[in-house]
Coordinates of N, CA and C in Angstrom, one line a residue:
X7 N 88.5 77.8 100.4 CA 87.4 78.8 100.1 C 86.1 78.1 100.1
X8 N 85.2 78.8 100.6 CA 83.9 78.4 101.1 C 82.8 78.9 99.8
X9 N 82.4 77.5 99.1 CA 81.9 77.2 97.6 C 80.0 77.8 97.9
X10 N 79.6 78.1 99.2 CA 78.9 78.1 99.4 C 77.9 79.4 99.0
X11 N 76.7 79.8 99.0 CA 76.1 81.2 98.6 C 75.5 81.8 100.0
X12 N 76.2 82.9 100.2 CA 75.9 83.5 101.4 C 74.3 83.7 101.2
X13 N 74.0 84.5 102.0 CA 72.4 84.5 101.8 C 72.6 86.0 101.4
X14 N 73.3 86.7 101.5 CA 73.1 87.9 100.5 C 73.0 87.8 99.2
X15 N 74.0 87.0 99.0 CA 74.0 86.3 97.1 C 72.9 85.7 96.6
X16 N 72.7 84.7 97.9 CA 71.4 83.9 97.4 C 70.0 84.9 97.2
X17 N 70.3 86.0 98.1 CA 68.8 87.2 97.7 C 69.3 87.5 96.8
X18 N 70.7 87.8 96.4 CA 70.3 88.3 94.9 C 70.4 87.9 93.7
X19 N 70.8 86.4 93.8 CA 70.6 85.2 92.7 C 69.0 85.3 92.8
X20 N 67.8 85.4 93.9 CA 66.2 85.5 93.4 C 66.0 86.5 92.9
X21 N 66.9 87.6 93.5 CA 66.5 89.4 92.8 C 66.7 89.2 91.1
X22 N 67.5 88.6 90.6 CA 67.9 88.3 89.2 C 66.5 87.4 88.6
X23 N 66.8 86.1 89.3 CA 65.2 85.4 88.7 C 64.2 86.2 88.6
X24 N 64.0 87.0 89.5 CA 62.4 87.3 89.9 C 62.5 88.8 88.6
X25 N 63.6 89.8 88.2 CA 63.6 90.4 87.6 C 63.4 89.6 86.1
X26 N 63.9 88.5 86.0 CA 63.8 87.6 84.4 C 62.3 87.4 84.3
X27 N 61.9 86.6 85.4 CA 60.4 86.2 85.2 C 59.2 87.3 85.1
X28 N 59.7 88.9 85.4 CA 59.2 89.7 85.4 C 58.5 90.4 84.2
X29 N 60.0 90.3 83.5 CA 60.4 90.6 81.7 C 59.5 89.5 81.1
X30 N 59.7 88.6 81.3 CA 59.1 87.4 80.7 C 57.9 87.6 81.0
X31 N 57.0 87.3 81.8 CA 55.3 87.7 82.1 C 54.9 89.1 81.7
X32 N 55.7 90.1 81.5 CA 55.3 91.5 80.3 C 55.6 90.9 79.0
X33 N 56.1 90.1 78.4 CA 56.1 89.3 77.2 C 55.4 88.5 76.8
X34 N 54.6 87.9 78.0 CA 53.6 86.9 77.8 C 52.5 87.6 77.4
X35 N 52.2 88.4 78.8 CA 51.0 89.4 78.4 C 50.9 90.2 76.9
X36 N 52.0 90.4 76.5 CA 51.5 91.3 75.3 C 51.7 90.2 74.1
X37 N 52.0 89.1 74.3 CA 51.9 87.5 73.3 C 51.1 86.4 74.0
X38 N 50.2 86.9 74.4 CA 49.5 85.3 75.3 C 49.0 84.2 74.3
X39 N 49.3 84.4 73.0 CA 49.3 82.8 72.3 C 50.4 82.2 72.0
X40 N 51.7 83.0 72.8 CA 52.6 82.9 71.9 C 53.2 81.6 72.8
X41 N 53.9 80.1 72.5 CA 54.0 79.2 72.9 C 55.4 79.5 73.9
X42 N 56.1 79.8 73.4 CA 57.4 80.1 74.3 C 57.2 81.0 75.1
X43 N 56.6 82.1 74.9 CA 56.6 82.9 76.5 C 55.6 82.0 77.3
X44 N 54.9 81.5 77.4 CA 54.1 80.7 77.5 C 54.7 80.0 78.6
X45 N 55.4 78.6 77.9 CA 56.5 77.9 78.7 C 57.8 78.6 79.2
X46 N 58.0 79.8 79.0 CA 59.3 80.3 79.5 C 58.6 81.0 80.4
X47 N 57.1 81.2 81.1 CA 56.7 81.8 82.4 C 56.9 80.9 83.1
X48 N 56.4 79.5 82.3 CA 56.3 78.4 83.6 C 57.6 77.5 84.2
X49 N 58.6 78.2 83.1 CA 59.8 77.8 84.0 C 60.4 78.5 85.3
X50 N 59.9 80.0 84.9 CA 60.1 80.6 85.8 C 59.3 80.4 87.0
X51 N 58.2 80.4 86.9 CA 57.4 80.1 88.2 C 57.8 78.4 88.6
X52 N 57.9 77.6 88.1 CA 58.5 76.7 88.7 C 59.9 76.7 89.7
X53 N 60.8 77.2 88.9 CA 61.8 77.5 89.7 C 61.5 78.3 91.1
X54 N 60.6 79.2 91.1 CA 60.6 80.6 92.0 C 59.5 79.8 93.0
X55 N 58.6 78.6 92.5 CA 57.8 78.1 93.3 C 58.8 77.2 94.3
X56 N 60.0 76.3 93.3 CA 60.3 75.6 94.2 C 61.3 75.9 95.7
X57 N 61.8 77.3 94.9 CA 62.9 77.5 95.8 C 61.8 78.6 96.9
X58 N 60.5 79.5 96.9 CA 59.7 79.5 98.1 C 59.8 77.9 99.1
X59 N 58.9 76.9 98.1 CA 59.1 75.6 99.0 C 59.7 75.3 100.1
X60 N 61.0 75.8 99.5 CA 62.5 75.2 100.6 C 62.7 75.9 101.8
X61 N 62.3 77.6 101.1 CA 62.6 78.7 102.0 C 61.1 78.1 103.0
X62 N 60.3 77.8 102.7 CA 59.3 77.9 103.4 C 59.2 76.5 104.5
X63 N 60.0 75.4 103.9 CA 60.3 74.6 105.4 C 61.0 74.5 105.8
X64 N 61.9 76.0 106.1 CA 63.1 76.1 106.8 C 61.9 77.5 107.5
X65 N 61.1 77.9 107.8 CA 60.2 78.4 107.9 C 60.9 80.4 107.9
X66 N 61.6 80.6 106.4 CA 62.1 81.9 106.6 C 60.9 82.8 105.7
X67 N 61.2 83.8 105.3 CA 59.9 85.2 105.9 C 60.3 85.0 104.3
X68 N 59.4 84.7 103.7 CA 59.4 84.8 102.2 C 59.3 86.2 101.5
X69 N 58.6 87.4 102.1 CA 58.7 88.6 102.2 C 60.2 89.0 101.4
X70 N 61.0 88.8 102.5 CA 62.5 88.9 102.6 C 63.2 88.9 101.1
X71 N 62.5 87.7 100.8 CA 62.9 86.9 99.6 C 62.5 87.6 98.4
X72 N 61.3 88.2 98.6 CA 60.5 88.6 96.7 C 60.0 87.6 96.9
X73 N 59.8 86.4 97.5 CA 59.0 85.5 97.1 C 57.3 85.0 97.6
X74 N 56.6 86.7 98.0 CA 55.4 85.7 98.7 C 54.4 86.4 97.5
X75 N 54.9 86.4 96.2 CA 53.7 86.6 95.4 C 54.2 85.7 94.0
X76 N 54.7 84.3 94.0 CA 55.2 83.8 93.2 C 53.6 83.3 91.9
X77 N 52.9 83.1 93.1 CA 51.3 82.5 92.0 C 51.5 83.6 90.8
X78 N 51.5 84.7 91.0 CA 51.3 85.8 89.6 C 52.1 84.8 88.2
X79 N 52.7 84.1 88.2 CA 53.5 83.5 87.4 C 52.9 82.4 86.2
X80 N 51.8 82.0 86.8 CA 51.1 80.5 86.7 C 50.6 80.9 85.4

């Protein structure tokens, strides 16, 4: 059995992140002193930055991904 994540999975293992970091950044916004949403954006945008990174020097269409508006996160 092949352990590997098809690229359908893998879109929708980011469809899942990008829906968490979504929730999270409406939680921030309506707590912007609040220290945990705070750092719980910037884990998300870290992760969603790095895995654009990868996608991006394998040179695939970030589009595809959800991922060519990851900055909103920062």
């Amino acid at each position: 059995m092949d352990n590997l994540l098809n690229n359908e999975s893998f879109k929708h293992l980011i469809l899942l992140l990008l829906n968490n970091a979504n929730d999270t950044l409406k939680m921030y916004r309506n707590n912007p002193k609040d220290h945990y949403y705070a750092g719980k954006k910037l884990g998300y945008y870290e992760i969603l930055d790095t895995l654009k990174n990868r996608l991006e020097t394998r040179e695939e269409d970030l589009k595809e991904y959800g991922l060519d508006d990851v900055d909103k996160f920062v």
